[in-house]
PDB file of C-alpha atoms in Angstrom:
ATOM      1  CA  ASP A  26     146.302  71.908 156.229  1.00 58.00           C
ATOM      2  CA  THR A  27     145.974  75.701 155.599  1.00 66.00           C
ATOM      3  CA  ALA A  28     148.951  77.052 153.801  1.00 90.00           C
ATOM      4  CA  VAL A  29     148.435  80.615 154.796  1.00 95.00           C
ATOM      5  CA  SER A  30     146.596  81.554 157.766  1.00 95.00           C
ATOM      6  CA  GLN A  31     145.057  84.762 159.674  1.00 96.00           C
ATOM      7  CA  THR A  32     143.523  85.368 162.885  1.00 97.00           C
ATOM      8  CA  PRO A  33     141.116  86.800 163.639  1.00 97.00           C
ATOM      9  CA  LYS A  34     138.751  85.776 160.635  1.00 95.00           C
ATOM     10  CA  TYR A  35     136.683  89.046 161.568  1.00 97.00           C
ATOM     11  CA  LEU A  36     137.587  92.153 163.932  1.00 97.00           C
ATOM     12  CA  VAL A  37     135.189  94.579 164.842  1.00 98.00           C
ATOM     13  CA  THR A  38     136.468  97.621 167.147  1.00 97.00           C
ATOM     14  CA  GLN A  39     136.062 101.353 167.926  1.00 97.00           C
ATOM     15  CA  MET A  40     137.872 104.154 166.502  1.00 97.00           C
ATOM     16  CA  GLY A  41     141.287 105.067 168.426  1.00 97.00           C
ATOM     17  CA  ASN A  42     141.813 101.424 169.356  1.00 98.00           C
ATOM     18  CA  ASP A  43     144.968  99.591 168.631  1.00 98.00           C
ATOM     19  CA  LYS A  44     144.690  96.110 167.101  1.00 98.00           C
ATOM     20  CA  SER A  45     146.825  93.394 165.565  1.00 98.00           C
ATOM     21  CA  ILE A  46     146.346  90.812 163.055  1.00 98.00           C
ATOM     22  CA  LYS A  47     148.273  87.397 162.849  1.00 97.00           C
ATOM     23  CA  CYS A  48     149.528  85.906 159.843  1.00 97.00           C
ATOM     24  CA  GLU A  49     151.262  82.410 159.594  1.00 96.00           C
ATOM     25  CA  GLN A  50     152.491  80.400 156.566  1.00 96.00           C
ATOM     26  CA  ASN A  51     153.679  76.758 156.673  1.00 94.00           C
ATOM     27  CA  LEU A  52     155.064  76.841 153.108  1.00 92.00           C
ATOM     28  CA  GLY A  53     158.519  77.655 154.109  1.00 91.00           C
ATOM     29  CA  HIS A  54     158.548  80.949 151.794  1.00 90.00           C
ATOM     30  CA  ASP A  55     161.005  83.453 152.495  1.00 87.00           C
ATOM     31  CA  THR A  56     158.826  86.473 151.564  1.00 90.00           C
ATOM     32  CA  MET A  57     155.285  87.713 153.074  1.00 93.00           C
ATOM     33  CA  TYR A  58     153.142  90.625 152.528  1.00 93.00           C
ATOM     34  CA  TRP A  59     150.262  92.380 153.597  1.00 95.00           C
ATOM     35  CA  TYR A  60     147.482  93.715 151.213  1.00 95.00           C
ATOM     36  CA  LYS A  61     144.279  95.799 151.679  1.00 96.00           C
ATOM     37  CA  GLN A  62     141.020  95.249 149.899  1.00 95.00           C
ATOM     38  CA  ASP A  63     138.544  97.976 150.233  1.00 93.00           C
ATOM     39  CA  SER A  64     134.802  98.034 149.864  1.00 91.00           C
ATOM     40  CA  LYS A  65     135.114  98.356 145.915  1.00 89.00           C
ATOM     41  CA  LYS A  66     137.156  95.137 145.754  1.00 89.00           C
ATOM     42  CA  PHE A  67     140.359  97.420 145.026  1.00 92.00           C
ATOM     43  CA  LEU A  68     143.542  95.351 146.108  1.00 92.00           C
ATOM     44  CA  LYS A  69     146.800  97.269 147.205  1.00 91.00           C
ATOM     45  CA  ILE A  70     150.129  96.083 148.481  1.00 91.00           C
ATOM     46  CA  MET A  71     150.926  97.428 151.814  1.00 92.00           C
ATOM     47  CA  PHE A  72     154.067  95.902 152.873  1.00 89.00           C
ATOM     48  CA  SER A  73     156.455  93.263 151.550  1.00 89.00           C
ATOM     49  CA  TYR A  74     159.039  91.536 154.098  1.00 89.00           C
ATOM     50  CA  ASN A  75     161.724  88.759 153.801  1.00 83.00           C
ATOM     51  CA  ASN A  76     164.493  88.356 156.205  1.00 70.00           C
ATOM     52  CA  LYS A  77     166.467  90.756 154.453  1.00 68.00           C
ATOM     53  CA  GLU A  78     164.199  93.918 153.549  1.00 78.00           C
ATOM     54  CA  LEU A  79     161.131  95.629 154.404  1.00 83.00           C
ATOM     55  CA  ILE A  80     159.358  97.264 151.538  1.00 79.00           C
ATOM     56  CA  ILE A  81     156.704  99.877 152.373  1.00 75.00           C
ATOM     57  CA  ASN A  82     154.209 101.262 150.169  1.00 79.00           C
ATOM     58  CA  GLU A  83     154.485 104.995 150.907  1.00 75.00           C
ATOM     59  CA  THR A  84     150.891 105.675 150.760  1.00 85.00           C
ATOM     60  CA  VAL A  85     150.487 103.356 153.819  1.00 90.00           C
ATOM     61  CA  PRO A  86     150.151 105.735 157.150  1.00 92.00           C
ATOM     62  CA  ASN A  87     152.668 104.872 159.689  1.00 92.00           C
ATOM     63  CA  ARG A  88     149.945 103.998 162.172  1.00 96.00           C
ATOM     64  CA  PHE A  89     150.455 100.566 160.324  1.00 95.00           C
ATOM     65  CA  SER A  90     153.540  98.573 161.106  1.00 93.00           C
ATOM     66  CA  PRO A  91     154.504  94.961 160.107  1.00 92.00           C
ATOM     67  CA  LYS A  92     156.221  92.718 162.782  1.00 90.00           C
ATOM     68  CA  SER A  93     157.919  89.619 161.895  1.00 89.00           C
ATOM     69  CA  PRO A  94     159.110  87.253 164.888  1.00 88.00           C
ATOM     70  CA  ASP A  95     160.302  84.801 162.711  1.00 88.00           C
ATOM     71  CA  LYS A  96     160.246  83.700 158.957  1.00 88.00           C
ATOM     72  CA  ALA A  97     156.788  81.990 159.217  1.00 92.00           C
ATOM     73  CA  HIS A  98     154.827  85.097 160.934  1.00 93.00           C
ATOM     74  CA  LEU A  99     154.236  88.508 159.706  1.00 94.00           C
ATOM     75  CA  ASN A 100     151.720  90.310 161.949  1.00 95.00           C
ATOM     76  CA  LEU A 101     150.201  93.559 161.234  1.00 96.00           C
ATOM     77  CA  HIS A 102     149.771  96.137 164.004  1.00 97.00           C
ATOM     78  CA  ILE A 103     147.375  99.261 163.541  1.00 97.00           C
ATOM     79  CA  ASN A 104     147.543 101.954 166.082  1.00 97.00           C
ATOM     80  CA  SER A 105     144.840 104.680 166.381  1.00 97.00           C
ATOM     81  CA  LEU A 106     142.159 102.728 164.105  1.00 98.00           C
ATOM     82  CA  GLU A 107     140.080 105.291 161.828  1.00 97.00           C
ATOM     83  CA  LEU A 108     137.134 104.571 160.059  1.00 97.00           C
ATOM     84  CA  GLY A 109     138.564 104.426 156.991  1.00 95.00           C
ATOM     85  CA  ASP A 110     140.747 101.447 157.808  1.00 97.00           C
ATOM     86  CA  SER A 111     137.824  99.391 157.667  1.00 97.00           C
ATOM     87  CA  ALA A 112     138.578  96.775 154.950  1.00 97.00           C
ATOM     88  CA  VAL A 113     139.664  93.266 154.475  1.00 97.00           C
ATOM     89  CA  TYR A 114     143.277  92.506 155.119  1.00 97.00           C
ATOM     90  CA  PHE A 115     144.941  89.838 153.078  1.00 96.00           C
ATOM     91  CA  CYS A 116     148.284  88.165 154.009  1.00 96.00           C
ATOM     92  CA  ALA A 117     150.393  86.552 151.449  1.00 95.00           C
ATOM     93  CA  SER A 118     153.532  84.575 151.077  1.00 93.00           C
ATOM     94  CA  SER A 119     155.690  83.708 148.135  1.00 90.00           C
ATOM     95  CA  PHE A 120     158.455  81.551 146.776  1.00 84.00           C
ATOM     96  CA  ARG A 121     159.965  82.833 143.412  1.00 81.00           C
ATOM     97  CA  GLU A 122     157.167  83.828 141.187  1.00 83.00           C
ATOM     98  CA  THR A 123     154.079  82.206 143.050  1.00 86.00           C
ATOM     99  CA  GLN A 124     152.305  84.157 145.464  1.00 90.00           C
ATOM    100  CA  TYR A 125     149.582  82.593 147.986  1.00 92.00           C
ATOM    101  CA  PHE A 126     147.092  84.490 149.969  1.00 94.00           C
ATOM    102  CA  GLY A 127     145.404  83.927 153.258  1.00 95.00           C
ATOM    103  CA  PRO A 128     141.686  84.017 153.649  1.00 94.00           C
ATOM    104  CA  GLY A 129     141.516  87.429 154.738  1.00 96.00           C
ATOM    105  CA  THR A 130     140.586  89.398 157.941  1.00 97.00           C
ATOM    106  CA  ARG A 131     137.278  91.515 158.012  1.00 97.00           C
ATOM    107  CA  LEU A 132     138.040  94.601 159.990  1.00 98.00           C
ATOM    108  CA  LEU A 133     135.183  97.084 160.627  1.00 97.00           C
ATOM    109  CA  VAL A 134     135.946 100.247 162.615  1.00 97.00           C
ATOM    110  CA  LEU A 135     133.016 101.691 164.131  1.00 97.00           C
TER     111      LEU A 135
ATOM    112  CA  GLY B  14     154.152 103.991 136.747  1.00 49.00           C
ATOM    113  CA  GLU B  15     152.269 100.703 137.344  1.00 57.00           C
ATOM    114  CA  ASP B  16     148.744 100.413 136.258  1.00 85.00           C
ATOM    115  CA  VAL B  17     146.588  97.398 135.469  1.00 92.00           C
ATOM    116  CA  GLU B  18     143.308  97.914 133.799  1.00 93.00           C
ATOM    117  CA  GLN B  19     140.418  95.547 133.508  1.00 95.00           C
ATOM    118  CA  SER B  20     136.704  95.923 132.685  1.00 92.00           C
ATOM    119  CA  LEU B  21     134.608  95.656 135.713  1.00 92.00           C
ATOM    120  CA  PHE B  22     131.876  93.358 134.719  1.00 96.00           C
ATOM    121  CA  LEU B  23     131.374  90.326 132.007  1.00 97.00           C
ATOM    122  CA  SER B  24     128.100  88.580 131.600  1.00 97.00           C
ATOM    123  CA  VAL B  25     128.159  85.159 129.828  1.00 97.00           C
ATOM    124  CA  ARG B  26     125.687  82.238 129.525  1.00 97.00           C
ATOM    125  CA  GLU B  27     126.537  79.145 130.987  1.00 97.00           C
ATOM    126  CA  GLY B  28     128.250  76.781 128.566  1.00 97.00           C
ATOM    127  CA  ASP B  29     129.588  79.714 126.560  1.00 97.00           C
ATOM    128  CA  SER B  30     133.402  80.712 126.890  1.00 97.00           C
ATOM    129  CA  SER B  31     134.225  83.530 128.932  1.00 97.00           C
ATOM    130  CA  VAL B  32     137.015  86.010 127.849  1.00 98.00           C
ATOM    131  CA  ILE B  33     138.506  88.403 130.560  1.00 98.00           C
ATOM    132  CA  ASN B  34     141.018  91.238 129.227  1.00 97.00           C
ATOM    133  CA  CYS B  35     143.492  92.968 131.051  1.00 96.00           C
ATOM    134  CA  THR B  36     146.041  95.621 130.080  1.00 95.00           C
ATOM    135  CA  TYR B  37     149.023  96.968 131.823  1.00 92.00           C
ATOM    136  CA  THR B  38     151.638  99.591 131.407  1.00 87.00           C
ATOM    137  CA  ASP B  39     154.864  98.474 132.924  1.00 80.00           C
ATOM    138  CA  SER B  40     156.791  96.805 130.094  1.00 76.00           C
ATOM    139  CA  SER B  41     159.331  95.364 132.698  1.00 78.00           C
ATOM    140  CA  SER B  42     156.505  93.185 134.302  1.00 77.00           C
ATOM    141  CA  THR B  43     158.145  89.655 134.576  1.00 83.00           C
ATOM    142  CA  TYR B  44     155.110  87.532 135.510  1.00 89.00           C
ATOM    143  CA  LEU B  45     151.413  87.989 134.898  1.00 92.00           C
ATOM    144  CA  TYR B  46     148.852  86.472 136.973  1.00 94.00           C
ATOM    145  CA  TRP B  47     144.960  85.508 137.348  1.00 97.00           C
ATOM    146  CA  TYR B  48     143.643  85.274 140.631  1.00 96.00           C
ATOM    147  CA  LYS B  49     139.927  84.332 141.415  1.00 97.00           C
ATOM    148  CA  GLN B  50     137.720  85.534 144.426  1.00 96.00           C
ATOM    149  CA  GLU B  51     134.676  83.998 145.247  1.00 94.00           C
ATOM    150  CA  PRO B  52     132.183  86.115 147.481  1.00 90.00           C
ATOM    151  CA  GLY B  53     133.502  86.535 151.055  1.00 86.00           C
ATOM    152  CA  ALA B  54     136.434  84.118 150.178  1.00 89.00           C
ATOM    153  CA  GLY B  55     140.344  84.706 149.824  1.00 90.00           C
ATOM    154  CA  LEU B  56     142.219  85.001 146.608  1.00 93.00           C
ATOM    155  CA  GLN B  57     142.903  81.678 144.533  1.00 94.00           C
ATOM    156  CA  LEU B  58     145.774  81.699 142.189  1.00 93.00           C
ATOM    157  CA  LEU B  59     144.453  80.350 139.086  1.00 95.00           C
ATOM    158  CA  THR B  60     147.333  80.507 136.624  1.00 95.00           C
ATOM    159  CA  TYR B  61     150.120  82.715 135.765  1.00 93.00           C
ATOM    160  CA  ILE B  62     152.382  83.294 132.821  1.00 93.00           C
ATOM    161  CA  PHE B  63     156.254  84.259 132.184  1.00 90.00           C
ATOM    162  CA  SER B  64     156.590  87.611 130.253  1.00 87.00           C
ATOM    163  CA  ASN B  65     158.559  85.657 127.615  1.00 88.00           C
ATOM    164  CA  MET B  66     155.626  83.263 126.787  1.00 90.00           C
ATOM    165  CA  ASP B  67     152.586  84.259 124.755  1.00 93.00           C
ATOM    166  CA  MET B  68     150.263  81.666 125.620  1.00 96.00           C
ATOM    167  CA  LYS B  69     149.528  78.761 128.417  1.00 96.00           C
ATOM    168  CA  GLN B  70     146.730  76.277 128.679  1.00 96.00           C
ATOM    169  CA  ASP B  71     145.681  74.635 131.778  1.00 93.00           C
ATOM    170  CA  GLN B  72     142.470  72.523 131.456  1.00 95.00           C
ATOM    171  CA  ARG B  73     139.517  74.868 130.831  1.00 96.00           C
ATOM    172  CA  LEU B  74     141.738  77.948 131.091  1.00 97.00           C
ATOM    173  CA  THR B  75     143.879  79.644 128.341  1.00 97.00           C
ATOM    174  CA  VAL B  76     145.973  82.565 129.020  1.00 97.00           C
ATOM    175  CA  LEU B  77     147.263  84.693 126.043  1.00 97.00           C
ATOM    176  CA  LEU B  78     149.983  87.363 126.422  1.00 96.00           C
ATOM    177  CA  ASN B  79     150.423  90.063 123.827  1.00 94.00           C
ATOM    178  CA  LYS B  80     153.688  91.643 125.194  1.00 91.00           C
ATOM    179  CA  LYS B  81     153.914  94.222 122.310  1.00 91.00           C
ATOM    180  CA  ASP B  82     150.146  95.663 123.301  1.00 93.00           C
ATOM    181  CA  LYS B  83     150.653  94.813 126.959  1.00 92.00           C
ATOM    182  CA  HIS B  84     147.476  92.945 126.752  1.00 95.00           C
ATOM    183  CA  LEU B  85     146.671  89.701 128.666  1.00 96.00           C
ATOM    184  CA  SER B  86     143.349  87.460 128.525  1.00 97.00           C
ATOM    185  CA  LEU B  87     142.090  84.888 130.496  1.00 98.00           C
ATOM    186  CA  ARG B  88     139.769  82.414 128.296  1.00 98.00           C
ATOM    187  CA  ILE B  89     137.439  79.843 130.391  1.00 98.00           C
ATOM    188  CA  ALA B  90     135.930  77.205 128.196  1.00 97.00           C
ATOM    189  CA  ASP B  91     132.408  75.975 128.900  1.00 97.00           C
ATOM    190  CA  THR B  92     131.792  78.446 131.705  1.00 97.00           C
ATOM    191  CA  GLN B  93     129.865  76.723 134.570  1.00 96.00           C
ATOM    192  CA  THR B  94     128.005  78.721 137.734  1.00 95.00           C
ATOM    193  CA  GLY B  95     130.928  77.983 139.826  1.00 94.00           C
ATOM    194  CA  ASP B  96     133.095  80.006 137.857  1.00 97.00           C
ATOM    195  CA  SER B  97     130.995  83.087 139.028  1.00 96.00           C
ATOM    196  CA  ALA B  98     133.608  85.295 140.919  1.00 97.00           C
ATOM    197  CA  ILE B  99     135.863  88.243 140.615  1.00 96.00           C
ATOM    198  CA  TYR B 100     138.773  87.604 138.472  1.00 98.00           C
ATOM    199  CA  PHE B 101     141.831  89.859 139.130  1.00 97.00           C
ATOM    200  CA  CYS B 102     144.702  90.339 136.759  1.00 96.00           C
ATOM    201  CA  ALA B 103     148.109  91.141 138.524  1.00 94.00           C
ATOM    202  CA  GLU B 104     151.715  91.774 137.610  1.00 91.00           C
ATOM    203  CA  SER B 105     155.094  91.440 139.155  1.00 86.00           C
ATOM    204  CA  ILE B 106     157.855  93.557 138.014  1.00 69.00           C
ATOM    205  CA  GLY B 107     160.497  92.764 140.534  1.00 64.00           C
ATOM    206  CA  PRO B 108     163.007  90.056 139.972  1.00 61.00           C
ATOM    207  CA  GLU B 109     161.922  86.461 140.833  1.00 56.00           C
ATOM    208  CA  GLY B 110     162.644  85.538 144.340  1.00 51.00           C
ATOM    209  CA  GLY B 111     162.626  89.307 145.073  1.00 55.00           C
ATOM    210  CA  ALA B 112     160.280  90.988 147.735  1.00 57.00           C
ATOM    211  CA  ASP B 113     158.308  93.103 145.253  1.00 70.00           C
ATOM    212  CA  GLY B 114     154.371  92.713 145.604  1.00 82.00           C
ATOM    213  CA  LEU B 115     151.917  92.202 142.982  1.00 89.00           C
ATOM    214  CA  THR B 116     149.972  95.246 141.275  1.00 89.00           C
ATOM    215  CA  PHE B 117     146.471  94.262 140.702  1.00 93.00           C
ATOM    216  CA  GLY B 118     143.760  95.465 138.311  1.00 94.00           C
ATOM    217  CA  LYS B 119     140.237  96.461 140.021  1.00 93.00           C
ATOM    218  CA  GLY B 120     138.898  92.923 139.148  1.00 95.00           C
ATOM    219  CA  THR B 121     136.367  91.718 136.424  1.00 97.00           C
ATOM    220  CA  HIS B 122     133.157  90.526 137.921  1.00 97.00           C
ATOM    221  CA  LEU B 123     132.039  87.488 136.029  1.00 97.00           C
ATOM    222  CA  ILE B 124     128.485  86.853 136.064  1.00 97.00           C
ATOM    223  CA  ILE B 125     126.904  83.675 134.641  1.00 96.00           C
ATOM    224  CA  GLN B 126     123.629  83.680 133.019  1.00 93.00           C
ATOM    225  CA  PRO B 127     121.689  80.527 133.052  1.00 88.00           C
TER     226      PRO B 127
END
């Protein structure tokens, strides 16, 4: 019973393409997040979202957009993919002080 | 601003204790966390501590927080080969239940020598 799940696990695509990564949590949490982990393992928050507010890290290009069809899902859409977008993207959800992460989506842009 | 610093590598012998250190700059941190990431895997929440506590123990793990010096440490007793991973320190500065994310350190690679 996976708490936070992401699909796909691996994504290989060409520069310029548009792609989406899906995230679902079955924990009943109100807040979800997207983080990016680069090749040096550095983790940075991209977005946080609950049903009241979206907080965007100002360093994230506007080619990235989160979409939340309901409280259990927060998908990440990426337009016009660039080489530098290659990374592992982690979804997370939280309730109060505890935050749980998904297994990650490994994106490779060629 | 927010900044969380960790040493990049720590090497210990199997059976010894490992102590991973972290410093942070934001005095308004509410919670501080330790996450573990094994190769090719996601982030596993190991433990966390509220900012008004100075110690928390959970089996082989001991977290010490020195709020005055903004220093957090994770001690792993009797280190085993399965403890080999990257350990991330992270802080939360928002209110409990808020939508603020975590600020992570760059991670400490724990290497276990036989």
